Coordinates of C-alpha atoms and ligand atoms in Angstrom, one line a residue:
X81 CA -91.7 -198.8 -89.9
X82 CA -94.6 -196.5 -90.3
X83 CA -95.8 -194.7 -87.1
X84 CA -99.3 -194.5 -88.4
X85 CA -101.8 -196.6 -86.5
X86 CA -104.0 -198.6 -88.8
X87 CA -107.7 -197.8 -88.8
X88 CA -110.6 -200.0 -89.9
X89 CA -113.8 -198.1 -90.3
X90 CA -117.4 -199.3 -91.0
X91 CA -119.8 -197.1 -92.9
X92 CA -123.3 -198.5 -92.3
X93 CA -124.9 -196.1 -94.8
X94 CA -128.7 -196.2 -94.7
X95 CA -128.9 -199.6 -93.2
X96 CA -130.1 -200.8 -89.8
X97 CA -132.7 -199.4 -87.4
X98 CA -131.5 -198.3 -84.0
X99 CA -132.3 -201.8 -82.6
X100 CA -130.4 -203.5 -85.4
X101 CA -127.5 -201.2 -85.2
X102 CA -127.2 -201.6 -81.4
X103 CA -127.3 -205.4 -81.8
X104 CA -124.6 -205.4 -84.4
X105 CA -122.5 -203.1 -82.2
X106 CA -122.9 -205.4 -79.2
X107 CA -121.9 -208.4 -81.2
X108 CA -118.9 -206.6 -82.7
X109 CA -117.7 -205.5 -79.3
X110 CA -117.8 -209.1 -78.1
X111 CA -115.8 -210.3 -81.1
X112 CA -113.0 -207.6 -81.0
X113 CA -111.9 -207.4 -77.4
X114 CA -108.3 -206.9 -78.2
X115 CA -107.8 -204.3 -80.9
X116 CA -105.2 -202.1 -79.3
X117 CA -103.1 -201.9 -82.4
X118 CA -106.0 -200.9 -84.7
X119 CA -108.4 -198.0 -84.4
X120 CA -111.9 -199.2 -85.0
X121 CA -114.8 -196.9 -86.0
X122 CA -118.4 -197.6 -86.9
X123 CA -120.6 -195.0 -88.5
X124 CA -124.3 -195.9 -88.2
X125 CA -127.2 -193.7 -89.3
X126 CA -127.9 -190.6 -87.2
X127 CA -130.9 -192.3 -85.5
X128 CA -128.7 -195.1 -84.2
X129 CA -125.8 -193.1 -82.9
X130 CA -127.0 -192.8 -79.3
X131 CA -127.8 -196.5 -79.1
X132 CA -124.5 -197.6 -80.6
X133 CA -122.6 -195.1 -78.4
X134 CA -124.1 -196.9 -75.3
X135 CA -123.0 -200.3 -76.6
X136 CA -119.5 -199.4 -77.4
X137 CA -118.8 -197.2 -74.4
X138 CA -115.6 -198.3 -72.6
X139 CA -114.6 -200.5 -75.5
X140 CA -112.0 -200.0 -78.2
X141 CA -114.7 -199.4 -80.8
X142 CA -115.3 -195.7 -81.5
X143 CA -118.2 -193.8 -83.1
X144 CA -118.4 -191.8 -86.3
X145 CA -121.2 -190.1 -88.2
X146 CA -121.8 -190.2 -91.9
X147 CA -122.3 -186.5 -92.5
X148 CA -122.7 -183.2 -90.7
X149 CA -123.7 -179.6 -91.5
X150 CA -121.2 -176.8 -91.1
X151 CA -123.3 -174.3 -89.2
X152 CA -123.2 -174.4 -85.4
X153 CA -127.0 -174.1 -85.1
X154 CA -130.0 -172.4 -86.7
X155 CA -133.0 -172.8 -89.0
X156 CA -131.6 -175.6 -91.1
X157 CA -134.3 -178.2 -91.2
X158 CA -133.1 -181.7 -91.4
X159 CA -129.4 -181.0 -90.7
X160 CA -127.2 -182.1 -87.8
X161 CA -124.5 -179.8 -86.3
X162 CA -120.9 -180.8 -85.3
X163 CA -121.7 -180.1 -81.6
X164 CA -124.7 -182.5 -81.8
X165 CA -122.4 -185.2 -83.0
X166 CA -119.8 -184.6 -80.3
X167 CA -122.6 -184.6 -77.7
X168 CA -123.8 -188.0 -78.8
X169 CA -120.3 -189.5 -78.5
X170 CA -118.9 -189.2 -82.1
X171 CA -115.1 -188.9 -82.5
X172 CA -115.1 -189.1 -86.3
X173 CA -117.3 -187.9 -89.1
X174 CA -117.2 -189.0 -92.7
X175 CA -117.2 -186.1 -95.1
X176 CA -117.7 -186.0 -98.9
X177 CA -118.6 -189.6 -99.5
X178 CA -119.1 -190.2 -103.2
X179 CA -122.7 -191.1 -102.6
X180 CA -123.3 -187.7 -101.1
X181 CA -121.5 -186.1 -104.0
X182 CA -123.4 -188.1 -106.5
X183 CA -126.9 -188.1 -105.1
X184 CA -127.1 -185.1 -102.9
X185 CA -125.1 -182.6 -104.9
X186 CA -122.2 -182.1 -102.4
X187 CA -119.5 -179.9 -103.8
X188 CA -115.8 -179.6 -103.0
X189 CA -116.7 -176.2 -101.4
X190 CA -119.3 -177.8 -99.2
X191 CA -116.8 -180.5 -98.3
X192 CA -114.3 -177.8 -97.3
X193 CA -116.8 -176.0 -95.0
X194 CA -117.8 -179.3 -93.4
X195 CA -114.1 -180.3 -92.8
X196 CA -113.5 -176.9 -91.2
X197 CA -116.6 -177.2 -89.0
X198 CA -115.6 -180.8 -88.0
X199 CA -112.1 -179.7 -87.0
X200 CA -113.5 -176.7 -85.1
X201 CA -115.7 -179.0 -83.1
X202 CA -112.9 -181.4 -82.3
X203 CA -114.1 -184.1 -84.6
X204 CA -111.8 -186.1 -86.8
X205 CA -112.8 -185.7 -90.4
X206 CA -112.6 -188.7 -92.7
X207 CA -112.4 -186.9 -96.0
X208 CA -113.5 -189.1 -98.9
X209 CA -112.1 -188.6 -102.4
X210 CA -112.2 -190.8 -105.5
X211 CA -112.6 -190.9 -109.3
X212 CA -115.4 -192.4 -111.3
X213 CA -114.9 -195.2 -113.8
X214 CA -115.0 -192.8 -116.8
X215 CA -112.6 -190.4 -115.1
X216 CA -110.2 -193.3 -114.7
X217 CA -110.7 -194.4 -118.3
X218 CA -109.9 -190.9 -119.4
X219 CA -106.6 -190.9 -117.4
X220 CA -108.0 -188.2 -115.1
X221 CA -107.6 -190.0 -111.8
X222 CA -104.9 -187.9 -110.3
X223 CA -106.2 -184.5 -111.6
X224 CA -109.6 -185.4 -110.1
X225 CA -108.1 -186.4 -106.7
X226 CA -105.9 -183.3 -106.7
X227 CA -108.9 -181.0 -107.4
X228 CA -110.9 -182.7 -104.6
X229 CA -107.9 -182.3 -102.2
X230 CA -107.0 -178.8 -103.3
X231 CA -110.6 -177.4 -102.9
X232 CA -111.5 -179.6 -99.9
X233 CA -108.4 -178.6 -98.0
X234 CA -108.2 -175.0 -99.2
X235 CA -107.3 -172.5 -96.4
X236 CA -106.1 -175.0 -93.8
X237 CA -102.6 -175.1 -92.2
X238 CA -100.8 -178.4 -91.8
X239 CA -101.3 -178.0 -88.0
X240 CA -105.1 -177.8 -88.4
X241 CA -105.0 -181.0 -90.4
X242 CA -103.0 -183.0 -87.9
X243 CA -105.9 -185.3 -87.1
X244 CA -107.3 -185.5 -90.7
X245 CA -107.9 -188.9 -92.2
X246 CA -108.2 -189.2 -96.0
X247 CA -110.2 -192.1 -97.5
X248 CA -109.4 -192.9 -101.2
X249 CA -112.6 -194.5 -102.5
X250 CA -112.6 -195.1 -106.3
X251 CA -116.3 -194.8 -107.2
X252 CA -116.1 -197.8 -109.5
X253 CA -115.0 -200.0 -106.6
X254 CA -117.8 -199.0 -104.1
X255 CA -120.4 -201.7 -103.7
X256 CA -119.4 -203.4 -106.9
X257 CA -117.3 -206.3 -105.6
X258 CA -114.5 -205.0 -107.8
X259 CA -111.9 -203.6 -105.4
X260 CA -108.9 -201.8 -106.7
X261 CA -105.9 -204.1 -106.9
X262 CA -103.4 -203.5 -104.1
X263 CA -101.0 -202.2 -106.8
X264 CA -103.4 -199.6 -108.1
X265 CA -104.5 -198.5 -104.6
X266 CA -100.9 -198.3 -103.4
X267 CA -99.8 -196.1 -106.4
X268 CA -102.8 -193.7 -105.8
X269 CA -102.1 -193.6 -102.1
X270 CA -98.5 -192.7 -102.7
X271 CA -99.6 -189.9 -105.1
X272 CA -102.0 -188.6 -102.5
X273 CA -99.2 -188.6 -99.8
X274 CA -96.9 -186.9 -102.3
X275 CA -99.6 -184.2 -102.9
X276 CA -99.9 -183.7 -99.1
X277 CA -96.1 -183.4 -98.9
X278 CA -95.9 -180.8 -101.6
X279 CA -98.8 -178.7 -100.2
X280 CA -98.6 -179.2 -96.5
X281 CA -95.0 -180.5 -95.8
X282 CA -93.2 -183.6 -95.0
X283 CA -94.3 -184.0 -91.4
X284 CA -98.1 -184.1 -92.2
X285 CA -97.4 -186.3 -95.2
X286 CA -95.7 -188.8 -93.0
X287 CA -98.3 -188.9 -90.2
X288 CA -101.6 -188.6 -92.2
X289 CA -103.6 -191.7 -92.5
X290 CA -104.9 -192.6 -95.9
X291 CA -107.6 -195.3 -95.9
X292 CA -108.7 -197.3 -98.9
X293 CA -112.4 -197.9 -99.5
X294 CA -114.3 -199.9 -102.2
X295 CA -115.2 -203.6 -101.9
X296 CA -112.8 -204.3 -99.0
X297 CA -113.6 -207.9 -97.9
X298 CA -111.9 -210.5 -95.7
X299 CA -110.2 -212.0 -98.7
X300 CA -108.5 -208.8 -99.9
X301 CA -107.9 -206.8 -96.7
X302 CA -104.5 -208.3 -95.9
X303 CA -103.0 -207.6 -99.2
X304 CA -104.3 -204.1 -99.3
X305 CA -103.1 -203.4 -95.7
X306 CA -99.7 -204.7 -96.5
X307 CA -99.0 -201.8 -98.9
X308 CA -96.8 -199.1 -97.4
X309 CA -99.1 -196.2 -98.1
X310 CA -102.4 -197.9 -97.2
X311 CA -103.2 -197.2 -93.5
X312 CA -106.6 -198.6 -93.2
X313 CA -109.9 -199.3 -94.8
X314 CA -113.3 -197.7 -95.0
X315 CA -115.7 -200.5 -95.4
X316 CA -119.4 -200.5 -96.5
X317 CA -121.1 -203.8 -97.3
X318 CA -118.6 -206.0 -95.4
X319 CA -119.0 -203.9 -92.2
X320 CA -122.7 -204.7 -91.8
X321 CA -122.2 -208.1 -90.4
X322 CA -120.4 -208.2 -87.1
X323 CA -118.5 -211.5 -87.8
X324 CA -117.3 -210.3 -91.2
X325 CA -116.4 -206.9 -89.9
X326 CA -114.5 -208.4 -87.0
X327 CA -112.4 -210.5 -89.5
X328 CA -111.5 -207.3 -91.3
X329 CA -110.5 -205.6 -88.0
X330 CA -108.4 -208.7 -87.1
X331 CA -106.8 -208.8 -90.5
X332 CA -103.4 -209.4 -89.1
Ligands
PGA93 P1 -118.2 -201.0 -100.0 O1 -118.4 -199.4 -99.6 O2 -117.3 -201.5 -99.0 O3 -119.6 -201.6 -99.9 O4 -117.7 -201.0 -101.4 C1 -117.4 -198.6 -99.3 C2 -117.8 -197.2 -98.9 O5 -118.7 -196.7 -99.6 O6 -117.3 -196.6 -98.0

């Protein structure tokens, strides 16, 4: 039996005003009263964090942000610091999502600095990695993931990474309705866990949670979650509706 607690996380991306996000959070809380055996996180836009924090306070639903900047404070117009996220009630922060890498030029080096800053501030980083369709076609899936992990986690000790969550999100599966099959996802997750074991030791490899992301829906969540190395899901589209997201959270 795995000792890893499953985690279902919703990434609301650039959807929902503060009012809409608070309403969805309120509805979600009313639907998922008993989620003691699953960690639940929602990551609304920055503008909705405070409102969602108020709705989920005292419930099993926890708060995450979609990004952060690595400096503690300063003249960095438009950026948000780790301490600001902690102060608004965040426990998690998504780092290196493929949309940030694709559209906003995020590099593995930046991801590394953000991961360090998150850990320093006591946030749990949800580090996203994943290959594109063409990288998969060229048989480069594992080298790409290994590069993202090696650079993203450069300089850390296993102890520092004790809380880290990894999200494997194949870019070709995000928002496309074409989720990786459970077999494909499982084999990649096993390879990621193996890489962690080789580089950070057996204990971290056993305890680290590896989420799958990319078109997770109520009709595929159970099969994905039944795989031995899949510890949860990072969900975009299907997390926007409270009813649908609650079905994912209650996948058992
Ligand atoms: P999706 O997005 O569930 O809409 O495919 C997943 C993600 O980007 O985290």
